[in-house]
mmCIF file of C-alpha atoms in Angstrom:
data_model
loop_
_atom_site.group_PDB
_atom_site.id
_atom_site.type_symbol
_atom_site.label_atom_id
_atom_site.label_comp_id
_atom_site.label_asym_id
_atom_site.label_seq_id
_atom_site.Cartn_x
_atom_site.Cartn_y
_atom_site.Cartn_z
ATOM 1 C CA MET A 11 201.464 90.146 107.338
ATOM 2 C CA ARG A 12 198.166 91.653 106.746
ATOM 3 C CA SER A 13 195.268 89.500 106.427
ATOM 4 C CA ARG A 14 192.447 90.419 103.910
ATOM 5 C CA LEU A 15 188.719 90.132 104.950
ATOM 6 C CA ARG A 16 186.707 88.518 101.921
ATOM 7 C CA PRO A 17 183.033 88.723 102.035
ATOM 8 C CA THR A 18 181.469 85.351 102.228
ATOM 9 C CA ILE A 19 177.955 84.423 102.655
ATOM 10 C CA ALA A 20 177.735 81.649 105.186
ATOM 11 C CA LEU A 21 174.533 79.996 106.173
ATOM 12 C CA GLY A 22 173.606 82.748 108.562
ATOM 13 C CA GLY A 23 174.282 85.456 105.920
ATOM 14 C CA PHE A 24 172.128 83.327 103.448
ATOM 15 C CA SER A 25 169.197 83.293 106.084
ATOM 16 C CA LEU A 26 169.654 87.011 106.581
ATOM 17 C CA LEU A 27 169.778 87.599 102.659
ATOM 18 C CA ILE A 28 166.507 85.499 102.281
ATOM 19 C CA ALA A 29 165.061 87.618 105.221
ATOM 20 C CA LEU A 30 165.763 90.867 103.598
ATOM 21 C CA LEU A 31 164.421 89.635 100.387
ATOM 22 C CA TRP A 32 161.298 88.512 101.952
ATOM 23 C CA GLN A 33 160.758 91.795 103.573
ATOM 24 C CA ALA A 34 161.663 93.713 100.460
ATOM 25 C CA PRO A 35 158.936 96.355 99.487
ATOM 26 C CA ALA A 36 156.105 95.043 97.495
ATOM 27 C CA GLN A 37 154.314 97.300 95.266
ATOM 28 C CA ALA A 38 150.836 96.226 95.171
ATOM 29 C CA HIS A 39 148.747 96.596 98.406
ATOM 30 C CA LEU A 40 145.290 96.825 99.961
ATOM 31 C CA GLY A 41 143.097 99.324 97.759
ATOM 32 C CA GLY A 42 146.046 99.587 95.491
ATOM 33 C CA ASP A 43 146.261 98.627 91.592
ATOM 34 C CA ALA A 44 146.878 95.013 90.748
ATOM 35 C CA SER A 45 149.151 96.244 87.604
ATOM 36 C CA SER A 46 152.212 96.039 90.008
ATOM 37 C CA ILE A 47 152.098 92.597 91.180
ATOM 38 C CA ASP A 48 154.749 91.425 88.568
ATOM 39 C CA ALA A 49 157.055 94.251 90.198
ATOM 40 C CA ASP A 50 156.552 92.344 93.568
ATOM 41 C CA ARG A 51 157.542 89.238 91.981
ATOM 42 C CA GLN A 52 160.704 90.673 90.837
ATOM 43 C CA VAL A 53 161.685 92.489 94.031
ATOM 44 C CA LEU A 54 161.026 89.106 96.012
ATOM 45 C CA HIS A 55 162.802 87.136 93.223
ATOM 46 C CA ALA A 56 159.716 84.902 93.227
ATOM 47 C CA GLN A 57 157.487 82.898 91.019
ATOM 48 C CA LEU A 58 154.235 84.586 90.290
ATOM 49 C CA ARG A 59 151.210 82.488 89.365
ATOM 50 C CA THR A 60 147.910 84.006 88.207
ATOM 51 C CA VAL A 61 144.535 82.155 88.767
ATOM 52 C CA PRO A 62 141.370 83.780 87.520
ATOM 53 C CA MET A 63 138.234 83.050 89.410
ATOM 54 C CA GLN A 64 134.721 84.235 88.478
ATOM 55 C CA GLN A 65 134.682 87.331 90.696
ATOM 56 C CA TYR A 66 138.290 88.019 91.269
ATOM 57 C CA SER A 67 141.910 86.925 90.344
ATOM 58 C CA VAL A 68 144.546 85.532 92.897
ATOM 59 C CA HIS A 69 147.907 86.432 92.391
ATOM 60 C CA GLU A 70 150.134 83.913 94.246
ATOM 61 C CA ILE A 71 153.853 85.144 94.672
ATOM 62 C CA THR A 72 155.970 82.110 96.008
ATOM 63 C CA THR A 73 159.532 82.973 97.046
ATOM 64 C CA GLU A 74 162.577 80.279 97.222
ATOM 65 C CA ALA A 75 162.446 80.567 101.076
ATOM 66 C CA GLY A 76 159.050 79.183 100.999
ATOM 67 C CA GLY A 77 157.098 82.251 101.622
ATOM 68 C CA GLU A 78 154.010 82.953 99.744
ATOM 69 C CA VAL A 79 151.756 86.044 99.608
ATOM 70 C CA ARG A 80 148.447 85.935 97.636
ATOM 71 C CA GLU A 81 146.828 89.239 96.586
ATOM 72 C CA TYR A 82 143.252 89.084 95.594
ATOM 73 C CA ALA A 83 142.093 91.607 92.982
ATOM 74 C CA THR A 84 138.812 92.553 91.601
ATOM 75 C CA PRO A 85 138.328 92.128 87.869
ATOM 76 C CA GLN A 86 138.920 96.153 87.780
ATOM 77 C CA GLY A 87 142.388 95.441 89.399
ATOM 78 C CA THR A 88 142.070 96.667 92.832
ATOM 79 C CA VAL A 89 143.625 94.558 95.585
ATOM 80 C CA PHE A 90 140.775 93.955 98.196
ATOM 81 C CA ALA A 91 142.738 91.225 100.201
ATOM 82 C CA VAL A 92 146.044 89.754 100.928
ATOM 83 C CA THR A 93 147.152 86.676 102.594
ATOM 84 C CA TRP A 94 150.484 85.360 103.675
ATOM 85 C CA ARG A 95 152.397 82.390 105.077
ATOM 86 C CA GLY A 96 155.996 81.478 105.352
ATOM 87 C CA PRO A 97 158.892 81.112 107.605
ATOM 88 C CA LEU A 98 159.431 84.791 107.749
ATOM 89 C CA PRO A 99 156.999 87.710 108.442
ATOM 90 C CA PRO A 100 156.258 89.772 105.182
ATOM 91 C CA ASP A 101 156.568 93.621 105.044
ATOM 92 C CA LEU A 102 152.836 94.295 106.332
ATOM 93 C CA GLN A 103 153.551 97.916 105.975
ATOM 94 C CA GLN A 104 153.997 97.641 102.143
ATOM 95 C CA LEU A 105 151.054 94.914 101.686
ATOM 96 C CA PHE A 106 148.494 97.180 103.599
ATOM 97 C CA GLY A 107 149.602 100.568 102.112
ATOM 98 C CA SER A 108 147.338 103.296 103.309
ATOM 99 C CA TYR A 109 145.677 101.014 105.791
ATOM 100 C CA TYR A 110 148.849 100.064 107.786
ATOM 101 C CA GLN A 111 148.219 103.136 110.073
ATOM 102 C CA GLN A 112 145.018 101.878 111.109
ATOM 103 C CA TYR A 113 146.415 98.321 111.706
ATOM 104 C CA GLN A 114 149.398 99.715 113.516
ATOM 105 C CA SER A 115 147.346 101.791 116.016
ATOM 106 C CA VAL A 116 145.312 98.674 117.099
ATOM 107 C CA ALA A 117 147.851 96.206 116.728
ATOM 108 C CA THR A 118 150.627 97.942 119.092
ATOM 109 C CA ALA A 119 147.863 98.007 121.955
ATOM 110 C CA HIS A 120 147.712 94.073 122.108
ATOM 111 C CA PRO A 121 150.103 92.452 124.429
ATOM 112 C CA ARG A 122 152.873 90.228 122.996
ATOM 113 C CA PRO A 123 152.580 86.830 124.791
ATOM 114 C CA GLY A 124 155.804 85.126 124.302
ATOM 115 C CA MET A 125 156.732 83.112 121.095
ATOM 116 C CA HIS A 126 153.156 82.309 119.961
ATOM 117 C CA ARG A 127 150.929 85.159 119.009
ATOM 118 C CA GLN A 128 147.314 85.547 117.337
ATOM 119 C CA LEU A 129 146.142 88.852 116.692
ATOM 120 C CA ARG A 130 142.669 89.900 115.012
ATOM 121 C CA VAL A 131 142.211 93.561 114.307
ATOM 122 C CA ALA A 132 138.933 95.160 113.094
ATOM 123 C CA THR A 133 138.978 98.783 112.424
ATOM 124 C CA GLY A 134 136.610 100.223 110.399
ATOM 125 C CA ASP A 135 136.880 98.743 106.921
ATOM 126 C CA LEU A 136 139.984 96.792 107.681
ATOM 127 C CA ILE A 137 140.046 93.258 109.188
ATOM 128 C CA VAL A 138 143.409 91.378 109.879
ATOM 129 C CA GLN A 139 143.849 87.925 111.274
ATOM 130 C CA SER A 140 147.354 86.913 111.878
ATOM 131 C CA THR A 141 149.298 84.150 113.842
ATOM 132 C CA ALA A 142 153.240 84.021 114.415
ATOM 133 C CA ARG A 143 155.192 81.193 115.892
ATOM 134 C CA PRO A 144 158.754 80.467 115.535
ATOM 135 C CA ARG A 145 159.613 80.048 111.794
ATOM 136 C CA SER A 146 155.849 80.054 110.895
ATOM 137 C CA PHE A 147 153.991 83.398 110.271
ATOM 138 C CA GLY A 148 150.703 83.428 108.379
ATOM 139 C CA GLY A 149 147.447 85.795 107.984
ATOM 140 C CA LYS A 150 145.002 87.525 105.972
ATOM 141 C CA ALA A 151 143.753 91.185 105.684
ATOM 142 C CA TYR A 152 141.011 92.596 103.574
ATOM 143 C CA VAL A 153 138.996 95.588 103.179
ATOM 144 C CA GLN A 154 135.342 94.816 103.433
ATOM 145 C CA SER A 155 134.089 97.461 101.435
ATOM 146 C CA LEU A 156 136.476 96.547 98.276
ATOM 147 C CA MET A 157 135.305 92.850 98.502
ATOM 148 C CA PRO A 158 133.162 91.918 95.459
ATOM 149 C CA ALA A 159 129.772 90.739 95.990
ATOM 150 C CA GLY A 160 129.381 86.981 96.525
ATOM 151 C CA VAL A 161 132.848 86.424 97.722
ATOM 152 C CA SER A 162 133.287 85.397 101.366
ATOM 153 C CA ILE A 163 136.022 85.339 103.824
ATOM 154 C CA ALA A 164 136.518 81.690 103.396
ATOM 155 C CA ASP A 165 137.459 82.130 99.978
ATOM 156 C CA LEU A 166 140.686 83.882 101.135
ATOM 157 C CA GLN A 167 143.113 81.064 101.745
#
């Protein structure tokens, strides 16, 4: 008698699925156009909330797994900063776009101390601050020359 294997999603498989969705490619990125932010929401199967501010807009993308990416865009629609937090790391290559190579070249030179990691990268115009702990990832990245006048780093939450 032959047994059939049926595809099932157990708790571990569900976690993997969420991890893949969280790391799915985002369309908007640093220096990119904010018009694709809704595509990010669709790819992540997430909810999008846009909060218009006086000098910029904040586009908050929240996933069912509890992850959150905020993309900060100028009134002209250029993404000048991104922040993230959640139980899984986002796809930084997608979030950073053309700035990812600058980040990667500096970040790989830093030692990786165990389960807890803090990283600060300042390379030219790109500034990245991130923390990683088990089930807790967060950070912010911004391009100084794209930040609107009067916006401070403290505004990027």
